[in-house]
C-alpha cells in the first residue's frame, strides 16, 4: 500500500465548521511510526473518496479528519503526496484575491487574499527534508489554505471585501472557470508509460559515481540510447501512433525531422503499414538520414535547417493531403515522452532537480507535466544550445509573451537546433518548468567526452546537453540529487573521431 493510501475503505468523516477540533493548532510530527503511517493512509483515502464522490478536491489537512498533527496530503492528478511539518519560508510581495472552497465549509465559497507565491520546506512520507520553491499562484493558494488548517484557521476567517461569501452552488463560475487546465493529459502520460513498445520503456537509470564526483552532485543518468533508434523519440512516436490508430486513421503521414524523430516515425509507420515522408535539412546528419531511409521513410532534403524543412513538410501536406505530424505540437508526442518522468519517479527517488535537453519542447513538457504533479518540489530545468536559444528566450517572455524567431542557429547540437519555437509548446512549459539554461558547444563536447570516459556511453551533442548544464554550473547543483536524460546517441564516424576519440 502506498503512503498516503488511495484505498477509500480507509476514509474517515470530514469535520465541518463548528466542530471544536478544527480551530486548534496542530502539533509537529516528530518521526514516522506506525501510527503516523496509519494516519497518512487515512488522510489520503479521505481525499481520494471526496474526489471520487464530488469530482474535485486537491488537498486535505490532518485536522479536517480529527488528527491534530501537522500533515497535509495533496493530489495534483498523479497520485497523493504527503507534506509533513510544512513551513513557509518565503512569501512574495504581491498578493491576489481568489475564491476558495473547503471540505470543512461545504456550503460556502469565500473570497480570500493570498500571496501570489510562496516557498516552503516540509518532510515527505519517508521523512526526508524537501524544499519547494516559488510555487505558482494556484498551488501557492492551495498550500496557504491547507497550512491555515494546521494553524486552526478556516477560510471564513480570511473573508475579504464586500459580498465575500457565496453559496457553493456558484463553484463552476467562481472557481472552476478560473483554474486553467493543461494541454497535456496526466492520464494519457500514465497510459503511455504502461503501453508503449517495451523496447523503449524502463530504460537504465543509475547514479554514475565518477560523473557525480566530476560534477560535485549525486548525478543519475536516464539512458535513452539503448534501443533500435538510439534515442528517446520512440516513446512519443509510439504514443502518437497508438492514438492515431485508435481513431482508425491510417492515411499517409508527413513530418520534418533533424533525424531522431524521423527514425521513430519510420519505425512505427513501417510496423503499421503507414506511408511516411520525412523532410530534413540538406545539412542533416548523414547517419540519421541513412537510418530513416533504411526504416522505410521517403526522405526529402529541403532547405538549410530543420525549420525550413518543416515549411517544406507543411507545403507537401497541403499539396498531397498527407497528415502533418509536428513534434512539439501534437500532445500525444509529449505525453509519450512524459513516460520518462513516470519512470524517473517510480523508485521514489527524491530528486532536487531533473535536467532535460530542450529542442521542440515535447520531452521537457511531458516530463515536467508528470513530475510537477507527482513530485512538485523537484525543479525542472531545460537546456538549450547557446547558439539556438529562441525557445529559452520565448519562454522567458512569460505566459502570453512573444515568440522569438531567429534567422539561423549556430550549434553542433542538431537535435535541439530550433530557431522557430512552437507557441503551444512554449505555453506548455509555463508553470511547470523552473528554469531554462544555455550551454555552449564546447561544454557539450566536454560532457560527451565525460559520458564516454566515465560511463562508457556514446552521446550526440544534444543527448549530452543535460550533463553539460550540470558541469557548467557546479555551484548551483552542489550536493544535490540530480537526474538528467541522455536523449540520443546518433553520431557519424567522423563526429566520433572529432569529438570523442581525439580526447582519448
PDB file of N, CA, C and O in Angstrom, residues 303-370:
ATOM      1  N   UNK A 303      16.024  22.759 -47.827  1.00  0.00           N
ATOM      2  CA  UNK A 303      16.468  23.919 -47.062  1.00  0.00           C
ATOM      3  C   UNK A 303      17.695  23.664 -46.219  1.00  0.00           C
ATOM      4  O   UNK A 303      18.209  22.548 -46.124  1.00  0.00           O
ATOM      5  N   UNK A 304      18.119  24.745 -45.574  1.00  0.00           N
ATOM      6  CA  UNK A 304      19.395  24.729 -44.864  1.00  0.00           C
ATOM      7  C   UNK A 304      19.284  24.303 -43.409  1.00  0.00           C
ATOM      8  O   UNK A 304      20.297  24.044 -42.766  1.00  0.00           O
ATOM      9  N   UNK A 305      18.056  24.262 -42.855  1.00  0.00           N
ATOM     10  CA  UNK A 305      17.927  23.890 -41.447  1.00  0.00           C
ATOM     11  C   UNK A 305      16.585  23.211 -41.210  1.00  0.00           C
ATOM     12  O   UNK A 305      15.746  23.094 -42.104  1.00  0.00           O
ATOM     13  N   UNK A 306      16.405  22.755 -39.965  1.00  0.00           N
ATOM     14  CA  UNK A 306      15.215  21.998 -39.589  1.00  0.00           C
ATOM     15  C   UNK A 306      13.931  22.786 -39.816  1.00  0.00           C
ATOM     16  O   UNK A 306      12.940  22.245 -40.344  1.00  0.00           O
ATOM     17  N   UNK A 307      13.910  24.050 -39.430  1.00  0.00           N
ATOM     18  CA  UNK A 307      12.673  24.816 -39.531  1.00  0.00           C
ATOM     19  C   UNK A 307      12.276  25.074 -40.982  1.00  0.00           C
ATOM     20  O   UNK A 307      11.084  25.121 -41.304  1.00  0.00           O
ATOM     21  N   UNK A 308      13.263  25.221 -41.853  1.00  0.00           N
ATOM     22  CA  UNK A 308      12.948  25.343 -43.283  1.00  0.00           C
ATOM     23  C   UNK A 308      12.418  24.013 -43.815  1.00  0.00           C
ATOM     24  O   UNK A 308      11.484  23.989 -44.639  1.00  0.00           O
ATOM     25  N   UNK A 309      12.987  22.917 -43.366  1.00  0.00           N
ATOM     26  CA  UNK A 309      12.477  21.601 -43.755  1.00  0.00           C
ATOM     27  C   UNK A 309      11.027  21.435 -43.305  1.00  0.00           C
ATOM     28  O   UNK A 309      10.201  20.845 -44.023  1.00  0.00           O
ATOM     29  N   UNK A 310      10.707  21.963 -42.130  1.00  0.00           N
ATOM     30  CA  UNK A 310       9.334  21.878 -41.632  1.00  0.00           C
ATOM     31  C   UNK A 310       8.376  22.638 -42.553  1.00  0.00           C
ATOM     32  O   UNK A 310       7.245  22.190 -42.800  1.00  0.00           O
ATOM     33  N   UNK A 311       8.800  23.776 -43.060  1.00  0.00           N
ATOM     34  CA  UNK A 311       7.963  24.515 -44.013  1.00  0.00           C
ATOM     35  C   UNK A 311       7.706  23.668 -45.256  1.00  0.00           C
ATOM     36  O   UNK A 311       6.589  23.644 -45.796  1.00  0.00           O
ATOM     37  N   UNK A 312       8.721  22.960 -45.728  1.00  0.00           N
ATOM     38  CA  UNK A 312       8.543  22.074 -46.869  1.00  0.00           C
ATOM     39  C   UNK A 312       7.551  20.962 -46.580  1.00  0.00           C
ATOM     40  O   UNK A 312       6.745  20.588 -47.447  1.00  0.00           O
ATOM     41  N   UNK A 313       7.602  20.419 -45.353  1.00  0.00           N
ATOM     42  CA  UNK A 313       6.668  19.359 -44.972  1.00  0.00           C
ATOM     43  C   UNK A 313       5.230  19.874 -44.965  1.00  0.00           C
ATOM     44  O   UNK A 313       4.307  19.181 -45.408  1.00  0.00           O
ATOM     45  N   UNK A 314       5.043  21.089 -44.485  1.00  0.00           N
ATOM     46  CA  UNK A 314       3.692  21.669 -44.479  1.00  0.00           C
ATOM     47  C   UNK A 314       3.176  21.844 -45.909  1.00  0.00           C
ATOM     48  O   UNK A 314       1.996  21.560 -46.191  1.00  0.00           O
ATOM     49  N   UNK A 315       4.014  22.342 -46.779  1.00  0.00           N
ATOM     50  CA  UNK A 315       3.606  22.518 -48.171  1.00  0.00           C
ATOM     51  C   UNK A 315       3.250  21.178 -48.805  1.00  0.00           C
ATOM     52  O   UNK A 315       2.271  21.064 -49.556  1.00  0.00           O
ATOM     53  N   UNK A 316       4.020  20.145 -48.495  1.00  0.00           N
ATOM     54  CA  UNK A 316       3.756  18.802 -49.013  1.00  0.00           C
ATOM     55  C   UNK A 316       2.406  18.294 -48.496  1.00  0.00           C
ATOM     56  O   UNK A 316       1.633  17.683 -49.252  1.00  0.00           O
ATOM     57  N   UNK A 317       2.120  18.535 -47.224  1.00  0.00           N
ATOM     58  CA  UNK A 317       0.856  18.074 -46.650  1.00  0.00           C
ATOM     59  C   UNK A 317      -0.326  18.732 -47.355  1.00  0.00           C
ATOM     60  O   UNK A 317      -1.332  18.076 -47.663  1.00  0.00           O
ATOM     61  N   UNK A 318      -0.212  20.022 -47.620  1.00  0.00           N
ATOM     62  CA  UNK A 318      -1.300  20.731 -48.296  1.00  0.00           C
ATOM     63  C   UNK A 318      -1.485  20.205 -49.720  1.00  0.00           C
ATOM     64  O   UNK A 318      -2.614  19.991 -50.188  1.00  0.00           O
ATOM     65  N   UNK A 319      -0.372  19.952 -50.397  1.00  0.00           N
ATOM     66  CA  UNK A 319      -0.441  19.544 -51.801  1.00  0.00           C
ATOM     67  C   UNK A 319      -0.935  18.108 -51.967  1.00  0.00           C
ATOM     68  O   UNK A 319      -1.601  17.792 -52.965  1.00  0.00           O
ATOM     69  N   UNK A 320      -0.636  17.234 -51.017  1.00  0.00           N
ATOM     70  CA  UNK A 320      -0.929  15.809 -51.190  1.00  0.00           C
ATOM     71  C   UNK A 320      -2.058  15.292 -50.319  1.00  0.00           C
ATOM     72  O   UNK A 320      -2.560  14.187 -50.556  1.00  0.00           O
ATOM     73  N   UNK A 321      -2.414  16.034 -49.280  1.00  0.00           N
ATOM     74  CA  UNK A 321      -3.421  15.548 -48.346  1.00  0.00           C
ATOM     75  C   UNK A 321      -2.866  14.660 -47.255  1.00  0.00           C
ATOM     76  O   UNK A 321      -3.632  14.135 -46.424  1.00  0.00           O
ATOM     77  N   UNK A 322      -1.559  14.481 -47.213  1.00  0.00           N
ATOM     78  CA  UNK A 322      -0.957  13.694 -46.120  1.00  0.00           C
ATOM     79  C   UNK A 322      -1.139  14.423 -44.797  1.00  0.00           C
ATOM     80  O   UNK A 322      -1.188  15.656 -44.749  1.00  0.00           O
ATOM     81  N   UNK A 323      -1.233  13.665 -43.727  1.00  0.00           N
ATOM     82  CA  UNK A 323      -1.382  14.263 -42.397  1.00  0.00           C
ATOM     83  C   UNK A 323      -0.030  14.757 -41.905  1.00  0.00           C
ATOM     84  O   UNK A 323       0.938  13.989 -41.880  1.00  0.00           O
ATOM     85  N   UNK A 324       0.026  16.009 -41.517  1.00  0.00           N
ATOM     86  CA  UNK A 324       1.260  16.581 -40.979  1.00  0.00           C
ATOM     87  C   UNK A 324       1.326  16.309 -39.483  1.00  0.00           C
ATOM     88  O   UNK A 324       0.414  16.668 -38.727  1.00  0.00           O
ATOM     89  N   UNK A 325       2.388  15.658 -39.048  1.00  0.00           N
ATOM     90  CA  UNK A 325       2.599  15.458 -37.616  1.00  0.00           C
ATOM     91  C   UNK A 325       3.811  16.292 -37.218  1.00  0.00           C
ATOM     92  O   UNK A 325       4.862  16.226 -37.853  1.00  0.00           O
ATOM     93  N   UNK A 326       3.633  17.078 -36.162  1.00  0.00           N
ATOM     94  CA  UNK A 326       4.656  18.044 -35.763  1.00  0.00           C
ATOM     95  C   UNK A 326       5.102  17.763 -34.339  1.00  0.00           C
ATOM     96  O   UNK A 326       4.335  17.935 -33.385  1.00  0.00           O
ATOM     97  N   UNK A 327       6.328  17.321 -34.215  1.00  0.00           N
ATOM     98  CA  UNK A 327       6.896  17.053 -32.898  1.00  0.00           C
ATOM     99  C   UNK A 327       6.936  18.359 -32.107  1.00  0.00           C
ATOM    100  O   UNK A 327       7.466  19.365 -32.566  1.00  0.00           O
ATOM    101  N   UNK A 328       6.347  18.339 -30.904  1.00  0.00           N
ATOM    102  CA  UNK A 328       6.245  19.547 -30.098  1.00  0.00           C
ATOM    103  C   UNK A 328       4.865  20.150 -30.119  1.00  0.00           C
ATOM    104  O   UNK A 328       4.458  20.833 -29.179  1.00  0.00           O
ATOM    105  N   UNK A 329       4.118  19.900 -31.198  1.00  0.00           N
ATOM    106  CA  UNK A 329       2.762  20.456 -31.294  1.00  0.00           C
ATOM    107  C   UNK A 329       1.713  19.427 -30.896  1.00  0.00           C
ATOM    108  O   UNK A 329       0.779  19.753 -30.159  1.00  0.00           O
ATOM    109  N   UNK A 330       1.836  18.209 -31.365  1.00  0.00           N
ATOM    110  CA  UNK A 330       0.828  17.194 -31.061  1.00  0.00           C
ATOM    111  C   UNK A 330       0.993  16.727 -29.616  1.00  0.00           C
ATOM    112  O   UNK A 330       2.051  16.230 -29.238  1.00  0.00           O
ATOM    113  N   UNK A 331      -0.057  16.870 -28.791  1.00  0.00           N
ATOM    114  CA  UNK A 331       0.075  16.487 -27.374  1.00  0.00           C
ATOM    115  C   UNK A 331       0.472  15.034 -27.174  1.00  0.00           C
ATOM    116  O   UNK A 331       1.183  14.715 -26.218  1.00  0.00           O
ATOM    117  N   UNK A 332       0.053  14.141 -28.065  1.00  0.00           N
ATOM    118  CA  UNK A 332       0.337  12.722 -27.874  1.00  0.00           C
ATOM    119  C   UNK A 332       1.833  12.450 -27.837  1.00  0.00           C
ATOM    120  O   UNK A 332       2.294  11.538 -27.133  1.00  0.00           O
ATOM    121  N   UNK A 333       2.608  13.224 -28.585  1.00  0.00           N
ATOM    122  CA  UNK A 333       4.057  13.009 -28.626  1.00  0.00           C
ATOM    123  C   UNK A 333       4.678  13.394 -27.284  1.00  0.00           C
ATOM    124  O   UNK A 333       5.495  12.653 -26.717  1.00  0.00           O
ATOM    125  N   UNK A 334       4.284  14.539 -26.750  1.00  0.00           N
ATOM    126  CA  UNK A 334       4.792  14.953 -25.434  1.00  0.00           C
ATOM    127  C   UNK A 334       4.324  14.000 -24.342  1.00  0.00           C
ATOM    128  O   UNK A 334       5.076  13.705 -23.397  1.00  0.00           O
ATOM    129  N   UNK A 335       3.101  13.513 -24.458  1.00  0.00           N
ATOM    130  CA  UNK A 335       2.588  12.583 -23.447  1.00  0.00           C
ATOM    131  C   UNK A 335       3.371  11.279 -23.457  1.00  0.00           C
ATOM    132  O   UNK A 335       3.655  10.707 -22.394  1.00  0.00           O
ATOM    133  N   UNK A 336       3.754  10.801 -24.647  1.00  0.00           N
ATOM    134  CA  UNK A 336       4.595   9.612 -24.699  1.00  0.00           C
ATOM    135  C   UNK A 336       5.952   9.852 -24.079  1.00  0.00           C
ATOM    136  O   UNK A 336       6.470   9.018 -23.324  1.00  0.00           O
ATOM    137  N   UNK A 337       6.549  11.012 -24.387  1.00  0.00           N
ATOM    138  CA  UNK A 337       7.840  11.355 -23.782  1.00  0.00           C
ATOM    139  C   UNK A 337       7.723  11.495 -22.268  1.00  0.00           C
ATOM    140  O   UNK A 337       8.671  11.217 -21.529  1.00  0.00           O
ATOM    141  N   UNK A 338       6.541  11.897 -21.799  1.00  0.00           N
ATOM    142  CA  UNK A 338       6.321  12.040 -20.363  1.00  0.00           C
ATOM    143  C   UNK A 338       6.451  10.749 -19.597  1.00  0.00           C
ATOM    144  O   UNK A 338       6.629  10.759 -18.371  1.00  0.00           O
ATOM    145  N   UNK A 339       6.400   9.608 -20.300  1.00  0.00           N
ATOM    146  CA  UNK A 339       6.598   8.322 -19.626  1.00  0.00           C
ATOM    147  C   UNK A 339       7.978   8.241 -18.976  1.00  0.00           C
ATOM    148  O   UNK A 339       8.176   7.488 -18.013  1.00  0.00           O
ATOM    149  N   UNK A 340       8.928   9.019 -19.468  1.00  0.00           N
ATOM    150  CA  UNK A 340      10.248   9.070 -18.817  1.00  0.00           C
ATOM    151  C   UNK A 340      10.103   9.640 -17.414  1.00  0.00           C
ATOM    152  O   UNK A 340      10.749   9.174 -16.461  1.00  0.00           O
ATOM    153  N   UNK A 341       9.257  10.649 -17.251  1.00  0.00           N
ATOM    154  CA  UNK A 341       9.010  11.214 -15.929  1.00  0.00           C
ATOM    155  C   UNK A 341       8.414  10.196 -14.974  1.00  0.00           C
ATOM    156  O   UNK A 341       8.775  10.138 -13.795  1.00  0.00           O
ATOM    157  N   UNK A 342       7.486   9.376 -15.479  1.00  0.00           N
ATOM    158  CA  UNK A 342       6.897   8.322 -14.646  1.00  0.00           C
ATOM    159  C   UNK A 342       7.996   7.381 -14.151  1.00  0.00           C
ATOM    160  O   UNK A 342       8.041   7.021 -12.966  1.00  0.00           O
ATOM    161  N   UNK A 343       8.894   6.977 -15.043  1.00  0.00           N
ATOM    162  CA  UNK A 343       9.957   6.049 -14.659  1.00  0.00           C
ATOM    163  C   UNK A 343      10.966   6.684 -13.713  1.00  0.00           C
ATOM    164  O   UNK A 343      11.463   6.031 -12.786  1.00  0.00           O
ATOM    165  N   UNK A 344      11.264   7.969 -13.915  1.00  0.00           N
ATOM    166  CA  UNK A 344      12.219   8.635 -13.025  1.00  0.00           C
ATOM    167  C   UNK A 344      11.744   8.635 -11.581  1.00  0.00           C
ATOM    168  O   UNK A 344      12.551   8.604 -10.645  1.00  0.00           O
ATOM    169  N   UNK A 345      10.424   8.670 -11.376  1.00  0.00           N
ATOM    170  CA  UNK A 345       9.881   8.725 -10.021  1.00  0.00           C
ATOM    171  C   UNK A 345       9.432   7.372  -9.494  1.00  0.00           C
ATOM    172  O   UNK A 345       9.011   7.277  -8.339  1.00  0.00           O
ATOM    173  N   UNK A 346       9.525   6.334 -10.322  1.00  0.00           N
ATOM    174  CA  UNK A 346       8.960   5.046  -9.939  1.00  0.00           C
ATOM    175  C   UNK A 346       9.641   4.419  -8.730  1.00  0.00           C
ATOM    176  O   UNK A 346       9.033   3.611  -8.024  1.00  0.00           O
ATOM    177  N   UNK A 347      10.902   4.797  -8.485  1.00  0.00           N
ATOM    178  CA  UNK A 347      11.630   4.227  -7.346  1.00  0.00           C
ATOM    179  C   UNK A 347      11.558   5.110  -6.107  1.00  0.00           C
ATOM    180  O   UNK A 347      12.278   4.887  -5.132  1.00  0.00           O
ATOM    181  N   UNK A 348      10.729   6.130  -6.171  1.00  0.00           N
ATOM    182  CA  UNK A 348      10.533   7.050  -5.057  1.00  0.00           C
ATOM    183  C   UNK A 348      11.799   7.823  -4.712  1.00  0.00           C
ATOM    184  O   UNK A 348      12.077   8.129  -3.553  1.00  0.00           O
ATOM    185  N   UNK A 349      12.589   8.144  -5.743  1.00  0.00           N
ATOM    186  CA  UNK A 349      13.751   8.992  -5.519  1.00  0.00           C
ATOM    187  C   UNK A 349      13.302  10.426  -5.240  1.00  0.00           C
ATOM    188  O   UNK A 349      12.333  10.911  -5.830  1.00  0.00           O
ATOM    189  N   UNK A 350      14.029  11.089  -4.370  1.00  0.00           N
ATOM    190  CA  UNK A 350      13.711  12.473  -4.007  1.00  0.00           C
ATOM    191  C   UNK A 350      14.635  13.408  -4.779  1.00  0.00           C
ATOM    192  O   UNK A 350      15.638  13.893  -4.253  1.00  0.00           O
ATOM    193  N   UNK A 351      14.316  13.649  -6.044  1.00  0.00           N
ATOM    194  CA  UNK A 351      15.176  14.497  -6.871  1.00  0.00           C
ATOM    195  C   UNK A 351      15.062  15.954  -6.464  1.00  0.00           C
ATOM    196  O   UNK A 351      13.958  16.478  -6.300  1.00  0.00           O
ATOM    197  N   UNK A 352      16.207  16.606  -6.343  1.00  0.00           N
ATOM    198  CA  UNK A 352      16.193  18.064  -6.189  1.00  0.00           C
ATOM    199  C   UNK A 352      15.965  18.732  -7.535  1.00  0.00           C
ATOM    200  O   UNK A 352      15.319  19.783  -7.607  1.00  0.00           O
ATOM    201  N   UNK A 353      16.501  18.146  -8.597  1.00  0.00           N
ATOM    202  CA  UNK A 353      16.348  18.726  -9.930  1.00  0.00           C
ATOM    203  C   UNK A 353      16.418  17.626 -10.975  1.00  0.00           C
ATOM    204  O   UNK A 353      17.134  16.635 -10.808  1.00  0.00           O
ATOM    205  N   UNK A 354      15.667  17.822 -12.061  1.00  0.00           N
ATOM    206  CA  UNK A 354      15.770  16.991 -13.257  1.00  0.00           C
ATOM    207  C   UNK A 354      16.118  17.925 -14.404  1.00  0.00           C
ATOM    208  O   UNK A 354      15.439  18.931 -14.631  1.00  0.00           O
ATOM    209  N   UNK A 355      17.185  17.606 -15.108  1.00  0.00           N
ATOM    210  CA  UNK A 355      17.742  18.475 -16.148  1.00  0.00           C
ATOM    211  C   UNK A 355      17.527  17.794 -17.500  1.00  0.00           C
ATOM    212  O   UNK A 355      17.966  16.661 -17.695  1.00  0.00           O
ATOM    213  N   UNK A 356      16.862  18.513 -18.426  1.00  0.00           N
ATOM    214  CA  UNK A 356      16.376  17.881 -19.654  1.00  0.00           C
ATOM    215  C   UNK A 356      16.758  18.709 -20.880  1.00  0.00           C
ATOM    216  O   UNK A 356      16.468  19.913 -20.923  1.00  0.00           O
ATOM    217  N   UNK A 357      17.384  18.112 -21.896  1.00  0.00           N
ATOM    218  CA  UNK A 357      17.628  18.836 -23.147  1.00  0.00           C
ATOM    219  C   UNK A 357      16.323  19.339 -23.752  1.00  0.00           C
ATOM    220  O   UNK A 357      15.291  18.650 -23.692  1.00  0.00           O
ATOM    221  N   UNK A 358      16.367  20.516 -24.345  1.00  0.00           N
ATOM    222  CA  UNK A 358      15.153  21.170 -24.849  1.00  0.00           C
ATOM    223  C   UNK A 358      15.325  21.547 -26.315  1.00  0.00           C
ATOM    224  O   UNK A 358      16.157  22.386 -26.651  1.00  0.00           O
ATOM    225  N   UNK A 359      14.563  20.891 -27.171  1.00  0.00           N
ATOM    226  CA  UNK A 359      14.529  21.236 -28.589  1.00  0.00           C
ATOM    227  C   UNK A 359      13.197  21.851 -28.940  1.00  0.00           C
ATOM    228  O   UNK A 359      12.973  23.046 -28.786  1.00  0.00           O
ATOM    229  N   UNK A 360      12.241  20.989 -29.363  1.00  0.00           N
ATOM    230  CA  UNK A 360      10.907  21.498 -29.703  1.00  0.00           C
ATOM    231  C   UNK A 360       9.977  21.550 -28.503  1.00  0.00           C
ATOM    232  O   UNK A 360       8.863  22.057 -28.604  1.00  0.00           O
ATOM    233  N   UNK A 361      10.386  21.007 -27.357  1.00  0.00           N
ATOM    234  CA  UNK A 361       9.609  21.131 -26.131  1.00  0.00           C
ATOM    235  C   UNK A 361       8.822  19.915 -25.718  1.00  0.00           C
ATOM    236  O   UNK A 361       8.317  19.860 -24.592  1.00  0.00           O
ATOM    237  N   UNK A 362       8.679  18.919 -26.597  1.00  0.00           N
ATOM    238  CA  UNK A 362       7.844  17.767 -26.257  1.00  0.00           C
ATOM    239  C   UNK A 362       8.401  16.982 -25.077  1.00  0.00           C
ATOM    240  O   UNK A 362       7.655  16.591 -24.169  1.00  0.00           O
ATOM    241  N   UNK A 363       9.713  16.738 -25.074  1.00  0.00           N
ATOM    242  CA  UNK A 363      10.316  15.945 -23.997  1.00  0.00           C
ATOM    243  C   UNK A 363      10.201  16.658 -22.654  1.00  0.00           C
ATOM    244  O   UNK A 363       9.716  16.092 -21.672  1.00  0.00           O
ATOM    245  N   UNK A 364      10.645  17.899 -22.596  1.00  0.00           N
ATOM    246  CA  UNK A 364      10.589  18.637 -21.339  1.00  0.00           C
ATOM    247  C   UNK A 364       9.146  18.835 -20.891  1.00  0.00           C
ATOM    248  O   UNK A 364       8.829  18.699 -19.707  1.00  0.00           O
ATOM    249  N   UNK A 365       8.251  19.146 -21.832  1.00  0.00           N
ATOM    250  CA  UNK A 365       6.852  19.355 -21.472  1.00  0.00           C
ATOM    251  C   UNK A 365       6.225  18.119 -20.876  1.00  0.00           C
ATOM    252  O   UNK A 365       5.529  18.178 -19.856  1.00  0.00           O
ATOM    253  N   UNK A 366       6.460  16.954 -21.499  1.00  0.00           N
ATOM    254  CA  UNK A 366       5.868  15.728 -20.985  1.00  0.00           C
ATOM    255  C   UNK A 366       6.418  15.342 -19.633  1.00  0.00           C
ATOM    256  O   UNK A 366       5.666  14.982 -18.718  1.00  0.00           O
ATOM    257  N   UNK A 367       7.751  15.411 -19.476  1.00  0.00           N
ATOM    258  CA  UNK A 367       8.361  15.073 -18.185  1.00  0.00           C
ATOM    259  C   UNK A 367       7.908  16.032 -17.101  1.00  0.00           C
ATOM    260  O   UNK A 367       7.525  15.624 -15.995  1.00  0.00           O
ATOM    261  N   UNK A 368       7.955  17.331 -17.401  1.00  0.00           N
ATOM    262  CA  UNK A 368       7.591  18.328 -16.396  1.00  0.00           C
ATOM    263  C   UNK A 368       6.125  18.211 -15.988  1.00  0.00           C
ATOM    264  O   UNK A 368       5.780  18.385 -14.813  1.00  0.00           O
ATOM    265  N   UNK A 369       5.272  17.918 -16.942  1.00  0.00           N
ATOM    266  CA  UNK A 369       3.839  17.775 -16.631  1.00  0.00           C
ATOM    267  C   UNK A 369       3.634  16.691 -15.585  1.00  0.00           C
ATOM    268  O   UNK A 369       2.880  16.877 -14.617  1.00  0.00           O
ATOM    269  N   UNK A 370       4.294  15.551 -15.746  1.00  0.00           N
ATOM    270  CA  UNK A 370       4.120  14.470 -14.782  1.00  0.00           C
ATOM    271  C   UNK A 370       4.825  14.773 -13.459  1.00  0.00           C
ATOM    272  O   UNK A 370       4.232  14.620 -12.386  1.00  0.00           O
TER     273      UNK A 370
END
